[in-house]
Amino acid sequence: MPQFFLNKRLILLLVSIIILVALIGFSLKDRNELTWSEQFLKDTTGFVQLIFHKPAQLVAGFFENVNDIRNTYKENKLLKERLEEYVSLEAQVQTLKKENERLRALLNKKESLRDFVPIRATVIGRNPDRWQETVIVNKGQQHGVKKDMAVITPEGLVGKVQHAAQFTSTIQLLSASDQKNRISAYVQGKENVFGLIEGYDEKRRALLLKEIPFDAKIKKKQKVLTSGLGGIFPKGLVIGEVMEVVPDQYGLTKMVYVKPAANFYDIDDVIIVKRKIDETFEEREEAK
């Protein structure tokens, strides 16, 4: 009996091998059509692949998007940092450019100062309550600064030295409301017209040139300069230009509204000027 089962198992194994070889051989033959078992197997495999393919794509796409977002965030952060650096550099460039232009203007102005000695100074203080009145600069008596010296910018006259300490000075601006703040000036033309700068109109932001002869012919845009006759300021410093000419309150003389050449509101660097005639006189006195 056991021998029978042993032979039966051997026969089944041989039959299985024969069938397997037949199937392999059958599958290796060139055929235009597949058997139903092969079709079923391929369809089943394709269906399973289709089921798992889309979720796999979604998962892969999700991680890919997360990676893209992370890279975009890093790039955005880097671009922001570079943009901030660019803005900072741009601000520095503009500041340096403005300072360079201002220093060049000061240098050019310095070279044209033939009748007086220039002393360069920088504004170091300004009281908000007296913004239109005075400024403080970083030059004083130790640098040759004395009371009543004229103070200019590359654009024009801004005021005079009110007080001079050892290392600093207080500058009184032309826009200060001081009745004693008078400047001998003239309107430049074919025939110069002389007068006195007395006062400042805050509404019009204009200096007042008074004591102008009633028959004087003055037009808008004419230049107004220092005359040098007051004994304080050198001749030829630019004050501004004519805005309007009106009769005075008595109708005997005229008054001229003068638009200042300099900007009294924004002052950074100035030149304090010393008349050469005064310097020569001082040298002679020291020689004696």
mmCIF file of C-alpha atoms in Angstrom:
data_model
loop_
_atom_site.group_PDB
_atom_site.id
_atom_site.type_symbol
_atom_site.label_atom_id
_atom_site.label_comp_id
_atom_site.label_asym_id
_atom_site.label_seq_id
_atom_site.Cartn_x
_atom_site.Cartn_y
_atom_site.Cartn_z
ATOM 1 C CA MET A 1 0.000 0.000 0.000
ATOM 2 C CA PRO A 2 2.731 2.499 0.860
ATOM 3 C CA GLN A 3 4.482 1.602 -2.395
ATOM 4 C CA PHE A 4 1.315 2.529 -4.292
ATOM 5 C CA PHE A 5 1.145 6.035 -2.731
ATOM 6 C CA LEU A 6 4.819 6.547 -3.387
ATOM 7 C CA ASN A 7 4.408 5.679 -7.042
ATOM 8 C CA LYS A 8 1.301 7.904 -7.237
ATOM 9 C CA ARG A 9 3.198 10.909 -5.894
ATOM 10 C CA LEU A 10 6.003 10.308 -8.355
ATOM 11 C CA ILE A 11 3.528 10.110 -11.202
ATOM 12 C CA LEU A 12 1.863 13.401 -10.101
ATOM 13 C CA LEU A 13 5.226 15.122 -9.924
ATOM 14 C CA LEU A 14 6.169 13.927 -13.409
ATOM 15 C CA VAL A 15 2.790 15.008 -14.799
ATOM 16 C CA SER A 16 3.175 18.462 -13.174
ATOM 17 C CA ILE A 17 6.628 18.870 -14.651
ATOM 18 C CA ILE A 18 5.339 17.892 -18.078
ATOM 19 C CA ILE A 19 2.455 20.349 -17.837
ATOM 20 C CA LEU A 20 4.800 23.142 -16.644
ATOM 21 C CA VAL A 21 7.192 22.534 -19.501
ATOM 22 C CA ALA A 22 4.289 22.478 -21.915
ATOM 23 C CA LEU A 23 3.004 25.771 -20.570
ATOM 24 C CA ILE A 24 6.436 27.353 -20.795
ATOM 25 C CA GLY A 25 6.838 26.184 -24.293
ATOM 26 C CA PHE A 26 3.372 27.350 -25.156
ATOM 27 C CA SER A 27 4.002 30.790 -23.721
ATOM 28 C CA LEU A 28 7.264 31.142 -25.618
ATOM 29 C CA LYS A 29 5.558 30.634 -28.964
ATOM 30 C CA ASP A 30 4.753 33.726 -31.083
ATOM 31 C CA ARG A 31 1.046 34.305 -30.774
ATOM 32 C CA ASN A 32 -1.300 37.087 -31.755
ATOM 33 C CA GLU A 33 -3.738 36.394 -28.949
ATOM 34 C CA LEU A 34 -3.390 35.562 -25.261
ATOM 35 C CA THR A 35 -5.172 32.820 -23.448
ATOM 36 C CA TRP A 36 -7.955 33.667 -21.063
ATOM 37 C CA SER A 37 -5.721 32.801 -18.097
ATOM 38 C CA GLU A 38 -2.985 35.149 -19.277
ATOM 39 C CA GLN A 39 -5.497 37.885 -19.966
ATOM 40 C CA PHE A 40 -6.993 37.403 -16.516
ATOM 41 C CA LEU A 41 -3.575 37.559 -14.911
ATOM 42 C CA LYS A 42 -2.527 40.668 -16.807
ATOM 43 C CA ASP A 43 -5.827 42.423 -16.205
ATOM 44 C CA THR A 44 -5.661 41.618 -12.523
ATOM 45 C CA THR A 45 -2.083 42.846 -12.265
ATOM 46 C CA GLY A 46 -2.908 46.030 -14.204
ATOM 47 C CA PHE A 47 -5.952 46.725 -12.035
ATOM 48 C CA VAL A 48 -3.914 46.309 -8.849
ATOM 49 C CA GLN A 49 -1.194 48.546 -10.261
ATOM 50 C CA LEU A 50 -3.808 51.163 -11.215
ATOM 51 C CA ILE A 51 -5.245 51.098 -7.689
ATOM 52 C CA PHE A 52 -1.878 51.680 -6.055
ATOM 53 C CA HIS A 53 -0.424 53.928 -8.772
ATOM 54 C CA LYS A 54 -2.596 57.010 -8.166
ATOM 55 C CA PRO A 55 -2.150 57.085 -4.362
ATOM 56 C CA ALA A 56 1.551 56.544 -4.865
ATOM 57 C CA GLN A 57 1.639 59.439 -7.321
ATOM 58 C CA LEU A 58 -0.291 61.634 -4.885
ATOM 59 C CA VAL A 59 2.046 60.782 -2.026
ATOM 60 C CA ALA A 60 5.114 61.356 -4.178
ATOM 61 C CA GLY A 61 3.627 64.592 -5.524
ATOM 62 C CA PHE A 62 2.830 65.736 -1.979
ATOM 63 C CA PHE A 63 6.398 65.262 -0.804
ATOM 64 C CA GLU A 64 7.667 66.850 -3.992
ATOM 65 C CA ASN A 65 5.424 69.877 -3.415
ATOM 66 C CA VAL A 66 6.565 70.101 0.200
ATOM 67 C CA ASN A 67 10.161 70.058 -1.008
ATOM 68 C CA ASP A 68 9.374 72.721 -3.619
ATOM 69 C CA ILE A 69 7.675 74.876 -0.969
ATOM 70 C CA ARG A 70 10.670 74.482 1.308
ATOM 71 C CA ASN A 71 13.047 75.473 -1.506
ATOM 72 C CA THR A 72 10.790 78.384 -2.441
ATOM 73 C CA TYR A 73 10.749 79.553 1.183
ATOM 74 C CA LYS A 74 14.539 79.420 1.351
ATOM 75 C CA GLU A 75 14.863 81.276 -1.960
ATOM 76 C CA ASN A 76 12.300 83.855 -0.847
ATOM 77 C CA LYS A 77 14.143 84.383 2.429
ATOM 78 C CA LEU A 78 17.444 84.751 0.599
ATOM 79 C CA LEU A 79 15.917 87.199 -1.893
ATOM 80 C CA LYS A 80 14.431 89.255 0.946
ATOM 81 C CA GLU A 81 17.808 89.428 2.647
ATOM 82 C CA ARG A 82 19.442 90.495 -0.592
ATOM 83 C CA LEU A 83 16.672 93.025 -1.200
ATOM 84 C CA GLU A 84 17.188 94.485 2.255
ATOM 85 C CA GLU A 85 20.909 94.649 1.578
ATOM 86 C CA TYR A 86 20.178 96.326 -1.766
ATOM 87 C CA VAL A 87 17.878 98.896 -0.157
ATOM 88 C CA SER A 88 20.485 99.591 2.513
ATOM 89 C CA LEU A 89 23.221 99.943 -0.085
ATOM 90 C CA GLU A 90 20.989 102.141 -2.218
ATOM 91 C CA ALA A 91 20.349 104.425 0.766
ATOM 92 C CA GLN A 92 24.073 104.567 1.492
ATOM 93 C CA VAL A 93 24.818 105.335 -2.145
ATOM 94 C CA GLN A 94 22.261 108.141 -2.201
ATOM 95 C CA THR A 95 23.627 109.571 1.055
ATOM 96 C CA LEU A 96 27.197 109.412 -0.195
ATOM 97 C CA LYS A 97 26.150 110.866 -3.537
ATOM 98 C CA LYS A 98 24.371 113.761 -1.854
ATOM 99 C CA GLU A 99 27.311 114.342 0.479
ATOM 100 C CA ASN A 100 29.719 114.167 -2.450
ATOM 101 C CA GLU A 101 27.700 116.725 -4.408
ATOM 102 C CA ARG A 102 27.490 118.981 -1.360
ATOM 103 C CA LEU A 103 31.246 118.769 -0.722
ATOM 104 C CA ARG A 104 31.987 119.368 -4.384
ATOM 105 C CA ALA A 105 29.739 122.425 -4.303
ATOM 106 C CA LEU A 106 31.501 123.629 -1.169
ATOM 107 C CA LEU A 107 34.881 123.088 -2.820
ATOM 108 C CA ASN A 108 33.823 124.984 -5.929
ATOM 109 C CA LYS A 109 32.438 127.761 -3.788
ATOM 110 C CA LYS A 110 35.610 127.866 -1.742
ATOM 111 C CA GLU A 111 37.681 128.284 -4.876
ATOM 112 C CA SER A 112 35.578 131.260 -5.943
ATOM 113 C CA LEU A 113 35.915 133.133 -2.667
ATOM 114 C CA ARG A 114 38.422 135.787 -3.636
ATOM 115 C CA ASP A 115 37.549 138.578 -1.227
ATOM 116 C CA PHE A 116 37.453 136.579 1.975
ATOM 117 C CA VAL A 117 38.937 133.574 3.758
ATOM 118 C CA PRO A 118 36.591 130.566 4.050
ATOM 119 C CA ILE A 119 36.190 128.499 7.226
ATOM 120 C CA ARG A 120 34.276 125.268 6.650
ATOM 121 C CA ALA A 121 31.909 124.172 9.427
ATOM 122 C CA THR A 122 29.227 121.565 10.073
ATOM 123 C CA VAL A 123 25.913 122.085 11.847
ATOM 124 C CA ILE A 124 25.936 120.125 15.119
ATOM 125 C CA GLY A 125 22.859 121.524 16.869
ATOM 126 C CA ARG A 126 19.499 123.117 16.169
ATOM 127 C CA ASN A 127 16.738 123.914 18.633
ATOM 128 C CA PRO A 128 13.307 122.825 17.313
ATOM 129 C CA ASP A 129 11.695 125.784 19.124
ATOM 130 C CA ARG A 130 14.002 128.172 17.274
ATOM 131 C CA TRP A 131 14.372 126.262 14.037
ATOM 132 C CA GLN A 132 14.160 129.383 11.884
ATOM 133 C CA GLU A 133 16.313 131.430 14.256
ATOM 134 C CA THR A 134 19.715 129.863 14.936
ATOM 135 C CA VAL A 135 21.996 126.868 14.350
ATOM 136 C CA ILE A 136 25.168 125.742 16.135
ATOM 137 C CA VAL A 137 28.310 124.802 14.199
ATOM 138 C CA ASN A 138 31.504 123.002 15.195
ATOM 139 C CA LYS A 139 33.937 125.889 14.640
ATOM 140 C CA GLY A 140 34.761 128.692 17.087
ATOM 141 C CA GLN A 141 37.406 131.221 18.117
ATOM 142 C CA GLN A 142 40.152 128.597 17.996
ATOM 143 C CA HIS A 143 39.436 128.270 14.272
ATOM 144 C CA GLY A 144 39.385 132.017 13.608
ATOM 145 C CA VAL A 145 35.628 132.562 13.914
ATOM 146 C CA LYS A 146 34.455 135.913 15.290
ATOM 147 C CA LYS A 147 31.142 137.615 15.882
ATOM 148 C CA ASP A 148 29.276 139.071 12.863
ATOM 149 C CA MET A 149 31.138 137.019 10.260
ATOM 150 C CA ALA A 150 28.986 136.093 7.282
ATOM 151 C CA VAL A 151 27.829 132.478 6.905
ATOM 152 C CA ILE A 152 26.956 130.964 3.537
ATOM 153 C CA THR A 153 26.152 127.666 1.832
ATOM 154 C CA PRO A 154 26.920 126.816 -1.819
ATOM 155 C CA GLU A 155 23.485 128.250 -2.677
ATOM 156 C CA GLY A 156 23.843 131.597 -0.904
ATOM 157 C CA LEU A 157 23.909 133.628 2.300
ATOM 158 C CA VAL A 158 22.197 132.074 5.345
ATOM 159 C CA GLY A 159 23.159 134.401 8.216
ATOM 160 C CA LYS A 160 25.953 135.642 10.444
ATOM 161 C CA VAL A 161 27.850 134.592 13.552
ATOM 162 C CA GLN A 162 25.873 135.665 16.622
ATOM 163 C CA HIS A 163 28.169 134.225 19.305
ATOM 164 C CA ALA A 164 31.578 132.590 18.987
ATOM 165 C CA ALA A 165 32.825 130.286 21.755
ATOM 166 C CA GLN A 166 36.211 128.556 21.760
ATOM 167 C CA PHE A 167 35.169 125.545 19.695
ATOM 168 C CA THR A 168 31.577 126.231 18.612
ATOM 169 C CA SER A 169 29.570 129.138 17.267
ATOM 170 C CA THR A 170 25.919 130.159 17.131
ATOM 171 C CA ILE A 171 24.729 131.299 13.712
ATOM 172 C CA GLN A 172 21.785 133.676 13.432
ATOM 173 C CA LEU A 173 19.812 132.917 10.278
ATOM 174 C CA LEU A 174 18.400 135.521 7.930
ATOM 175 C CA SER A 175 14.951 134.116 8.714
ATOM 176 C CA ALA A 176 15.284 135.117 12.383
ATOM 177 C CA SER A 177 12.750 137.668 13.624
ATOM 178 C CA ASP A 178 15.283 140.278 14.715
ATOM 179 C CA GLN A 179 14.811 143.908 13.757
ATOM 180 C CA LYS A 180 18.537 144.537 14.224
ATOM 181 C CA ASN A 181 19.408 141.858 11.674
ATOM 182 C CA ARG A 182 20.115 144.219 8.747
ATOM 183 C CA ILE A 183 22.161 143.573 5.648
ATOM 184 C CA SER A 184 23.294 146.110 3.082
ATOM 185 C CA ALA A 185 22.310 144.667 -0.298
ATOM 186 C CA TYR A 186 21.644 145.584 -3.918
ATOM 187 C CA VAL A 187 19.558 144.346 -6.832
ATOM 188 C CA GLN A 188 21.868 143.426 -9.685
ATOM 189 C CA GLY A 189 21.057 144.990 -13.053
ATOM 190 C CA LYS A 190 22.242 147.488 -15.625
ATOM 191 C CA GLU A 191 22.000 149.963 -12.799
ATOM 192 C CA ASN A 192 22.376 148.456 -9.351
ATOM 193 C CA VAL A 193 19.649 149.386 -6.879
ATOM 194 C CA PHE A 194 20.715 149.498 -3.238
ATOM 195 C CA GLY A 195 18.674 148.813 -0.124
ATOM 196 C CA LEU A 196 18.591 147.023 3.228
ATOM 197 C CA ILE A 197 17.456 143.474 4.031
ATOM 198 C CA GLU A 198 15.228 143.941 7.085
ATOM 199 C CA GLY A 199 12.996 141.129 8.303
ATOM 200 C CA TYR A 200 11.528 137.898 7.005
ATOM 201 C CA ASP A 201 7.969 137.115 5.883
ATOM 202 C CA GLU A 202 7.180 133.593 7.153
ATOM 203 C CA LYS A 203 3.998 133.232 5.085
ATOM 204 C CA ARG A 204 5.745 134.041 1.835
ATOM 205 C CA ARG A 205 9.077 132.624 3.005
ATOM 206 C CA ALA A 206 10.721 135.734 1.651
ATOM 207 C CA LEU A 207 13.260 138.276 2.876
ATOM 208 C CA LEU A 208 12.258 141.936 2.884
ATOM 209 C CA LEU A 209 14.485 144.364 0.976
ATOM 210 C CA LYS A 210 13.494 147.903 2.014
ATOM 211 C CA GLU A 211 14.534 151.503 1.370
ATOM 212 C CA ILE A 212 14.337 151.058 -2.402
ATOM 213 C CA PRO A 213 13.879 154.343 -4.349
ATOM 214 C CA PHE A 214 10.344 154.655 -5.656
ATOM 215 C CA ASP A 215 11.474 155.289 -9.256
ATOM 216 C CA ALA A 216 13.830 152.298 -9.324
ATOM 217 C CA LYS A 217 13.115 149.801 -12.090
ATOM 218 C CA ILE A 218 13.224 146.280 -10.727
ATOM 219 C CA LYS A 219 11.989 143.092 -12.370
ATOM 220 C CA LYS A 220 11.262 139.604 -11.117
ATOM 221 C CA LYS A 221 14.103 137.064 -11.084
ATOM 222 C CA GLN A 222 16.788 139.739 -10.695
ATOM 223 C CA LYS A 223 19.579 138.689 -8.343
ATOM 224 C CA VAL A 224 19.996 140.269 -4.912
ATOM 225 C CA LEU A 225 23.566 140.349 -3.533
ATOM 226 C CA THR A 226 25.421 141.779 -0.550
ATOM 227 C CA SER A 227 26.830 145.224 -1.265
ATOM 228 C CA GLY A 228 29.766 145.067 1.153
ATOM 229 C CA LEU A 229 28.931 148.600 2.330
ATOM 230 C CA GLY A 230 27.780 147.529 5.778
ATOM 231 C CA GLY A 231 31.313 146.804 6.900
ATOM 232 C CA ILE A 232 30.453 143.221 7.948
ATOM 233 C CA PHE A 233 29.718 141.096 4.890
ATOM 234 C CA PRO A 234 31.944 140.895 1.810
ATOM 235 C CA LYS A 235 30.561 142.179 -1.439
ATOM 236 C CA GLY A 236 28.885 139.883 -3.926
ATOM 237 C CA LEU A 237 27.437 137.142 -1.689
ATOM 238 C CA VAL A 238 24.229 135.791 -3.223
ATOM 239 C CA ILE A 239 21.135 136.455 -1.092
ATOM 240 C CA GLY A 240 18.335 135.509 -3.473
ATOM 241 C CA GLU A 241 16.170 136.795 -6.295
ATOM 242 C CA VAL A 242 13.295 139.244 -6.664
ATOM 243 C CA MET A 243 9.811 137.778 -6.156
ATOM 244 C CA GLU A 244 7.644 140.889 -6.063
ATOM 245 C CA VAL A 245 7.985 144.670 -5.782
ATOM 246 C CA VAL A 246 5.424 146.670 -3.800
ATOM 247 C CA PRO A 247 5.181 150.255 -2.481
ATOM 248 C CA ASP A 248 5.907 150.681 1.213
ATOM 249 C CA GLN A 249 3.198 151.755 3.659
ATOM 250 C CA TYR A 250 3.897 155.457 3.100
ATOM 251 C CA GLY A 251 4.218 155.292 -0.681
ATOM 252 C CA LEU A 252 7.583 157.051 -0.689
ATOM 253 C CA THR A 253 9.816 154.036 -1.324
ATOM 254 C CA LYS A 254 9.457 150.452 -2.515
ATOM 255 C CA MET A 255 9.843 147.119 -0.794
ATOM 256 C CA VAL A 256 11.036 143.963 -2.524
ATOM 257 C CA TYR A 257 10.120 140.410 -1.548
ATOM 258 C CA VAL A 258 13.292 138.364 -2.037
ATOM 259 C CA LYS A 259 13.213 134.598 -2.454
ATOM 260 C CA PRO A 260 16.253 133.274 -0.523
ATOM 261 C CA ALA A 261 18.800 131.369 -2.576
ATOM 262 C CA ALA A 262 19.651 129.125 0.392
ATOM 263 C CA ASN A 263 17.321 126.685 2.110
ATOM 264 C CA PHE A 264 17.073 127.830 5.738
ATOM 265 C CA TYR A 265 15.129 124.739 6.730
ATOM 266 C CA ASP A 266 17.741 122.154 5.709
ATOM 267 C CA ILE A 267 21.318 123.184 6.533
ATOM 268 C CA ASP A 268 24.133 120.638 7.008
ATOM 269 C CA ASP A 269 27.411 122.277 6.032
ATOM 270 C CA VAL A 270 28.275 125.958 5.907
ATOM 271 C CA ILE A 271 31.187 128.271 5.179
ATOM 272 C CA ILE A 272 32.023 131.045 7.608
ATOM 273 C CA VAL A 273 33.713 133.841 5.656
ATOM 274 C CA LYS A 274 36.284 136.322 6.907
ATOM 275 C CA ARG A 275 36.886 139.432 4.893
ATOM 276 C CA LYS A 276 40.438 139.662 3.674
ATOM 277 C CA ILE A 277 40.552 143.367 4.372
ATOM 278 C CA ASP A 278 39.834 142.611 8.034
ATOM 279 C CA GLU A 279 42.470 139.878 8.079
ATOM 280 C CA THR A 280 45.055 142.256 6.582
ATOM 281 C CA PHE A 281 44.179 144.903 9.155
ATOM 282 C CA GLU A 282 44.572 142.384 12.004
ATOM 283 C CA GLU A 283 47.964 141.262 10.669
ATOM 284 C CA ARG A 284 49.155 144.861 10.588
ATOM 285 C CA GLU A 285 47.961 145.449 14.134
ATOM 286 C CA GLU A 286 49.783 142.312 15.352
ATOM 287 C CA ALA A 287 52.965 143.456 13.538
ATOM 288 C CA LYS A 288 52.859 146.756 15.434
#
